[in-house]
Amino acid sequence: MSRVFNFSAGPAALPAEVLQQLRDEMFDWRGQGMSVMEMSHRGKAFVGIAEQAEADLRELLAIPARYKVLFLQGGATAQFAAIPLNLTRPDSVADYVNTGAWSKKAIAEAKRYCKVNVAADAGGKYASVPPQATWSLTPGAAYIHYTPNETIGGVEFPFVPDMGDVPLVADMSSTILSRPIEVSPFGVIYAGAQKNIGPAGLVVVIVREDLLGRARADVPTVFDWTAMAADGSMLNTPATYSWYVAGAVFQWIKRQGGLAAMERSNRAKAGTLYAAIDGSGYYRNPVAPECRSWMNVPFTLPSAELDKPFLEGAKAAGLVALAGHRSVGGMRASLYNAMPIAGVEALVEYMRDFQGRHG
Ligand SMILES: Cc1ncc(COP(=O)(O)O)c(C=O)c1O
């Protein structure tokens, strides 16, 4: 059976090599006579898998020793609540930067637990990032939260905010592992797994140790970073299989040459697609050029009536999940690490062909 080029924003394509490894190890993981899915999370085999995954992630991102790495459940959305529950009191103020749909959701959830100051709002169509000099920050804020890459709008920060002593919290769900980053400016990095890491439901949290010990007394235990860190993310049964898949993806990234190699490939893929859009005089991407996402590329056709034939033709050509998010329409091509350049070239060729027939 052949595989399609899957442009889904998440759950997204996994590397074929990783899927083949999972298949080969499904019945009998390395002579244990069982699948990883069937192993005790306390047993030596799974503990080894979990430790290796953490070590590989630490190596890939060069995570300093003063950060804890947690493998939790509930997706990034659980962290929208866990962040204020771990870092604020009800009367604390947290600053948020709103650059699109996911920032908005994080803000709405935080408002249930603490005071929120929206320090900057890209507003309207969310097609750019307000420069840091224009933000109205709260002196002594508990933290500042932002979304480096907005998965729906395809808007990416061209800079890392410089927040001094205020902990910087970043939702990296759709950008983590797409290129090297420096971890040390961040207090907390979190990322739902279903784009560049592995299966949905798992969320990776990287938290600086000095931010532990601040959780409210009534935080649900499974969302308590301090308790989870103390128990190696195994305070309850973790998402064992997802953790193992994440580890297999980390190893795959290392075999490709690490995050520098991911950056080269992602830059080439995004460059190829944006050049095709801009050069077409037909397709359009609405985002300010300096804020264009490498991972999620939204684009429109000259009229919405063309969307259906475009998507049908794409599917017939083996190019799937190109429909834009239901809230914005149009098209969106997500180009996470597992999307090969051949997929982008096939998409660009299809776009030219479609334009030739419908232009
Ligand atoms: C940037 C961003 N944050 C948060 C989420 C929510 O993640 P989850 O559905 O895993 O809770 C998503 C999902 O696509 C996302 O793209």
Coordinates of C-alpha atoms and ligand atoms in Angstrom, one line a residue:
M1 CA 0.0 0.0 0.0
S2 CA 1.3 3.4 -0.9
R3 CA 1.4 6.4 1.4
V4 CA 0.1 9.9 0.6
F5 CA 1.7 13.2 1.3
N6 CA -0.2 14.2 4.4
F7 CA -0.2 18.0 5.0
S8 CA -2.3 17.7 8.2
A9 CA -1.7 20.3 10.9
G10 CA -2.0 17.7 13.6
P11 CA -2.2 14.8 14.2
A12 CA 0.4 15.0 11.5
A13 CA 2.5 12.7 9.4
L14 CA 5.2 10.7 11.2
P15 CA 8.5 9.7 9.4
A16 CA 7.9 6.5 7.4
E17 CA 11.1 5.0 9.0
V18 CA 9.6 5.5 12.5
L19 CA 6.3 3.9 11.5
Q20 CA 8.2 0.9 10.1
Q21 CA 10.2 0.6 13.3
L22 CA 7.0 0.7 15.4
R23 CA 5.5 -2.1 13.2
D24 CA 8.6 -4.2 13.5
E25 CA 8.7 -3.8 17.3
M26 CA 5.0 -4.2 17.8
F27 CA 4.7 -7.8 18.9
D28 CA 8.0 -8.3 20.5
W29 CA 10.1 -5.3 21.7
R30 CA 13.7 -6.4 21.5
G31 CA 13.2 -9.9 22.9
Q32 CA 10.9 -9.0 25.7
G33 CA 8.1 -11.0 24.2
M34 CA 5.6 -8.2 24.4
S35 CA 4.7 -4.8 22.9
V36 CA 5.8 -1.6 24.6
M37 CA 2.1 -1.0 25.0
E38 CA 1.9 -4.0 27.3
M39 CA 4.8 -3.2 29.5
S40 CA 4.7 -2.0 33.1
H41 CA 5.8 1.6 33.3
R42 CA 7.8 0.6 36.4
G43 CA 9.7 -2.2 34.7
K44 CA 13.3 -2.0 33.6
A45 CA 12.5 -2.1 29.9
F46 CA 10.1 0.8 29.9
V47 CA 12.1 2.9 32.3
G48 CA 15.0 2.5 29.9
I49 CA 12.9 3.6 27.0
A50 CA 11.6 6.7 28.9
E51 CA 15.1 7.7 30.1
Q52 CA 16.5 7.4 26.6
A53 CA 13.7 9.5 25.2
E54 CA 14.4 12.2 27.7
A55 CA 18.2 12.0 27.2
D56 CA 17.7 12.3 23.4
L57 CA 15.4 15.3 23.7
R58 CA 17.8 17.0 26.1
E59 CA 20.6 16.4 23.6
L60 CA 18.7 17.6 20.6
L61 CA 17.6 20.9 22.3
A62 CA 20.8 21.2 24.4
I63 CA 18.5 21.6 27.5
P64 CA 20.5 22.8 30.5
A65 CA 20.6 20.6 33.6
R66 CA 18.6 23.2 35.5
Y67 CA 15.5 22.4 33.5
K68 CA 13.1 19.4 34.2
V69 CA 11.6 17.6 31.2
L70 CA 8.1 16.2 31.8
F71 CA 6.1 13.8 29.6
L72 CA 2.5 14.5 30.6
Q73 CA -1.0 13.9 29.3
G74 CA -4.0 16.1 28.3
G75 CA -2.3 17.8 25.3
A76 CA -1.2 21.4 25.2
T77 CA -4.7 22.4 26.3
A78 CA -4.2 20.8 29.7
Q79 CA -1.2 23.1 30.1
F80 CA -3.3 26.2 29.3
A81 CA -4.7 25.6 32.8
A82 CA -1.7 24.0 34.4
I83 CA 0.5 27.1 33.7
P84 CA -1.6 29.5 35.9
L85 CA -2.2 26.7 38.4
N86 CA 1.5 26.1 38.8
L87 CA 2.7 29.7 38.6
T88 CA 0.0 32.1 40.0
R89 CA -2.3 32.9 42.9
P90 CA -5.8 34.0 42.0
D91 CA -4.8 37.7 42.4
S92 CA -1.6 37.4 40.4
V93 CA -1.4 39.0 37.0
A94 CA -0.1 37.0 34.0
D95 CA 0.8 38.8 30.7
Y96 CA -0.3 37.2 27.4
V97 CA 0.5 38.1 23.8
N98 CA -2.4 37.4 21.5
T99 CA -1.3 36.5 18.0
G100 CA -4.1 34.2 17.0
A101 CA -6.5 31.3 17.7
W102 CA -4.2 29.4 20.1
S103 CA -3.1 32.4 22.0
K104 CA -6.8 33.2 22.5
K105 CA -7.6 29.8 23.8
A106 CA -4.6 30.0 26.3
I107 CA -5.9 33.4 27.4
A108 CA -9.5 32.3 27.9
E109 CA -8.3 29.4 30.0
A110 CA -5.9 31.4 32.1
K111 CA -8.7 33.9 32.9
R112 CA -10.4 31.2 34.8
Y113 CA -7.5 31.0 37.3
C114 CA -5.8 34.4 37.6
K115 CA -5.8 38.0 36.3
V116 CA -4.8 38.3 32.7
N117 CA -3.3 41.3 31.0
V118 CA -3.3 41.1 27.2
A119 CA 0.0 42.9 26.7
A120 CA -0.3 43.0 23.0
D121 CA -3.0 41.9 20.5
A122 CA -2.2 41.4 16.8
G123 CA -5.9 41.8 16.3
G124 CA -8.1 41.6 13.2
K125 CA -6.8 39.0 10.8
Y126 CA -3.8 38.0 12.9
A127 CA -1.3 38.3 10.1
S128 CA 1.7 39.7 12.0
V129 CA 3.4 40.0 15.4
P130 CA 3.4 43.3 17.4
P131 CA 7.0 44.4 18.0
Q132 CA 8.0 44.0 21.6
A133 CA 8.5 47.7 22.1
T134 CA 4.7 48.2 21.7
W135 CA 3.7 45.7 24.4
S136 CA 2.1 47.0 27.7
L137 CA 3.7 44.8 30.3
T138 CA 2.7 44.4 33.9
P139 CA 5.5 45.1 36.4
G140 CA 6.0 42.0 38.5
A141 CA 3.8 39.8 36.2
A142 CA 3.8 36.1 37.3
Y143 CA 4.9 35.2 33.7
I144 CA 4.4 36.2 30.1
H145 CA 2.9 33.7 27.7
Y146 CA 3.2 33.7 23.9
T147 CA 2.7 31.3 21.0
P148 CA 5.9 31.3 18.9
N149 CA 4.0 29.7 16.0
E150 CA 0.2 30.0 15.5
T151 CA -0.8 26.8 13.8
I152 CA -4.0 28.1 12.3
G153 CA -2.9 31.6 11.1
G154 CA 0.5 30.5 10.1
V155 CA 2.1 33.4 12.0
E156 CA 5.5 32.9 13.6
F157 CA 7.5 35.2 15.9
P158 CA 10.6 36.4 14.1
F159 CA 12.2 37.1 17.5
V160 CA 12.4 35.6 21.1
P161 CA 11.0 38.2 23.5
D162 CA 13.4 39.5 26.1
M163 CA 11.6 39.6 29.3
G164 CA 14.3 40.1 31.9
D165 CA 13.3 38.5 35.2
V166 CA 9.7 37.7 34.2
P167 CA 9.5 34.0 33.3
L168 CA 8.9 33.5 29.6
V169 CA 6.3 30.7 28.8
A170 CA 6.0 29.5 25.2
D171 CA 3.5 27.2 23.6
M172 CA 5.8 25.5 21.0
S173 CA 3.3 22.9 20.0
S174 CA 3.8 23.5 16.3
T175 CA 7.4 24.7 16.1
I176 CA 9.4 22.6 18.6
L177 CA 12.2 20.6 17.0
S178 CA 11.8 22.5 13.7
R179 CA 15.3 24.1 14.2
P180 CA 17.8 24.7 17.0
I181 CA 16.6 27.0 19.7
E182 CA 18.3 28.3 22.8
V183 CA 16.3 27.1 25.9
S184 CA 17.8 29.4 28.5
P185 CA 15.7 32.5 27.8
F186 CA 12.6 30.4 28.6
G187 CA 11.0 29.7 32.0
V188 CA 8.6 27.1 30.5
I189 CA 8.4 25.5 27.1
Y190 CA 5.5 23.2 26.4
A191 CA 4.4 21.4 23.2
G192 CA 1.6 19.0 22.3
A193 CA 3.2 16.0 20.6
Q194 CA 1.0 15.5 17.5
K195 CA 3.1 17.7 15.1
N196 CA 6.9 17.2 15.5
I197 CA 7.0 14.7 18.4
G198 CA 4.5 11.8 18.1
P199 CA 1.0 10.8 19.0
A200 CA -1.7 13.3 20.2
G201 CA -2.5 13.4 23.9
L202 CA 1.1 13.5 25.0
V203 CA 2.5 16.9 26.0
V204 CA 6.2 17.7 26.7
V205 CA 6.9 20.4 29.4
I206 CA 10.4 21.8 29.9
V207 CA 10.4 23.8 33.1
R208 CA 13.2 25.7 34.8
E209 CA 13.7 24.2 38.3
D210 CA 13.3 27.5 40.2
L211 CA 9.7 27.7 38.9
L212 CA 8.8 24.5 40.7
G213 CA 7.3 24.6 44.2
R214 CA 4.9 27.5 43.3
A215 CA 1.8 25.4 42.6
R216 CA -1.5 26.1 44.3
A217 CA -2.6 23.7 46.9
D218 CA -5.6 22.7 44.9
V219 CA -3.9 22.0 41.6
P220 CA -5.0 18.6 40.4
T221 CA -2.0 16.3 41.1
V222 CA -1.6 15.2 37.5
F223 CA -1.1 18.8 36.5
D224 CA 1.3 19.6 39.3
W225 CA 4.7 20.0 37.7
T226 CA 6.5 19.8 41.0
A227 CA 4.9 16.5 41.9
M228 CA 5.4 15.1 38.4
A229 CA 9.0 16.2 38.3
A230 CA 9.6 14.5 41.7
D231 CA 8.2 11.2 40.3
G232 CA 9.8 11.3 36.8
S233 CA 6.4 12.0 35.2
M234 CA 5.3 8.6 36.6
L235 CA 3.1 9.8 39.5
N236 CA 0.3 7.9 37.7
T237 CA 0.6 5.6 34.7
P238 CA 2.1 7.8 31.9
A239 CA 1.1 7.5 28.2
T240 CA 3.7 4.8 27.8
Y241 CA 3.3 4.0 24.1
S242 CA 3.2 7.7 23.1
W243 CA 6.4 8.3 25.1
Y244 CA 8.1 5.4 23.3
V245 CA 7.0 6.8 19.9
A246 CA 8.3 10.2 20.8
G247 CA 11.6 8.6 21.7
A248 CA 11.7 6.9 18.3
V249 CA 11.1 10.2 16.6
F250 CA 13.9 11.8 18.6
Q251 CA 16.2 9.1 17.4
W252 CA 15.1 9.6 13.8
I253 CA 15.9 13.3 14.1
K254 CA 19.3 12.5 15.5
R255 CA 20.0 10.1 12.5
Q256 CA 19.0 12.9 10.1
G257 CA 21.7 15.2 11.6
G258 CA 19.7 16.8 14.5
L259 CA 18.0 20.1 14.5
A260 CA 20.5 21.8 12.2
A261 CA 19.4 19.3 9.5
M262 CA 15.8 19.9 10.4
E263 CA 16.3 23.7 10.0
R264 CA 17.9 23.2 6.5
S265 CA 15.2 21.0 5.3
N266 CA 12.3 23.1 6.8
R267 CA 13.8 26.3 5.4
A268 CA 14.0 24.8 1.9
K269 CA 10.5 23.4 2.1
A270 CA 8.9 26.6 3.3
G271 CA 11.0 28.7 0.9
T272 CA 9.8 26.5 -2.1
L273 CA 6.2 26.8 -1.2
Y274 CA 6.1 30.6 -0.4
A275 CA 8.0 31.3 -3.6
A276 CA 5.5 29.3 -5.6
I277 CA 2.6 31.2 -3.9
D278 CA 4.1 34.7 -4.3
G279 CA 5.3 34.0 -7.9
S280 CA 1.9 32.7 -9.0
G281 CA -0.2 35.9 -9.1
Y282 CA -3.0 33.4 -8.3
Y283 CA -2.5 32.0 -4.8
R284 CA -2.1 34.3 -1.8
N285 CA -0.7 34.1 1.7
P286 CA -1.9 36.9 3.9
V287 CA 0.9 36.9 6.5
A288 CA 3.6 39.6 6.8
P289 CA 6.7 38.1 5.1
E290 CA 8.9 38.4 8.2
C291 CA 6.2 36.5 10.3
R292 CA 5.5 33.7 8.0
S293 CA 5.5 30.2 9.5
W294 CA 7.9 27.5 8.3
M295 CA 5.5 24.9 9.6
N296 CA 2.0 26.0 8.6
V297 CA 1.4 27.7 5.3
P298 CA -2.1 29.0 4.8
F299 CA -3.0 30.2 1.3
T300 CA -6.1 31.1 -0.7
L301 CA -7.3 30.7 -4.2
P302 CA -8.8 33.6 -6.2
S303 CA -12.3 32.5 -5.2
A304 CA -13.8 30.1 -2.6
E305 CA -15.6 28.2 -5.3
L306 CA -12.3 26.8 -6.4
D307 CA -11.5 25.3 -3.0
K308 CA -13.5 22.1 -3.6
P309 CA -12.1 21.2 -7.1
F310 CA -8.6 22.1 -5.8
L311 CA -8.9 19.7 -2.8
E312 CA -10.5 17.0 -4.9
G313 CA -7.7 17.2 -7.5
A314 CA -5.1 17.3 -4.8
K315 CA -6.5 14.2 -3.2
A316 CA -6.4 12.3 -6.5
A317 CA -2.8 13.3 -6.8
G318 CA -2.0 11.9 -3.3
L319 CA -1.8 15.3 -1.6
V320 CA -4.2 15.2 1.4
A321 CA -5.4 17.3 4.4
L322 CA -4.9 20.6 2.6
A323 CA -8.1 22.3 3.7
G324 CA -7.6 25.3 5.9
H325 CA -8.8 25.3 9.5
R326 CA -12.6 25.4 9.7
S327 CA -12.5 28.8 11.3
V328 CA -10.6 30.5 8.4
G329 CA -11.2 28.4 5.3
G330 CA -8.9 28.4 2.3
M331 CA -5.9 26.0 2.2
R332 CA -3.2 25.2 4.7
A333 CA -0.2 23.1 4.1
S334 CA 1.6 21.9 7.2
L335 CA 5.3 21.1 6.6
Y336 CA 6.5 19.5 9.8
N337 CA 9.7 17.6 10.0
A338 CA 8.3 14.4 8.6
M339 CA 7.2 16.0 5.4
P340 CA 9.9 15.4 2.8
I341 CA 10.9 18.1 0.2
A342 CA 9.4 15.7 -2.4
G343 CA 6.0 16.3 -0.9
V344 CA 6.3 20.1 -1.2
E345 CA 7.6 19.7 -4.8
A346 CA 4.6 17.6 -5.7
L347 CA 2.3 20.2 -4.1
V348 CA 3.9 23.0 -6.0
E349 CA 3.6 21.1 -9.3
Y350 CA 0.0 20.4 -8.6
M351 CA -0.7 24.0 -7.8
R352 CA 0.9 25.1 -11.1
D353 CA -1.1 22.5 -13.0
F354 CA -4.4 23.6 -11.3
Q355 CA -3.7 27.3 -12.0
G356 CA -3.1 26.4 -15.7
R357 CA -6.4 24.7 -15.9
H358 CA -8.4 27.2 -13.8
G359 CA -6.4 30.4 -14.1
Ligands
LIG1 C1 -0.1 26.0 19.0 C2 -1.1 25.1 19.6 N1 -1.3 25.1 20.9 C3 -2.2 24.2 21.5 C4 -2.8 23.3 20.7 C5 -3.8 22.3 21.4 O1 -3.2 21.1 21.5 P1 -4.0 19.8 22.1 O2 -5.2 19.6 21.1 O3 -3.0 18.7 22.1 O4 -4.5 20.1 23.4 C6 -2.6 23.2 19.4 C7 -3.3 22.1 18.6 O5 -3.2 22.0 17.4 C8 -1.7 24.1 18.8 O6 -1.5 24.0 17.5

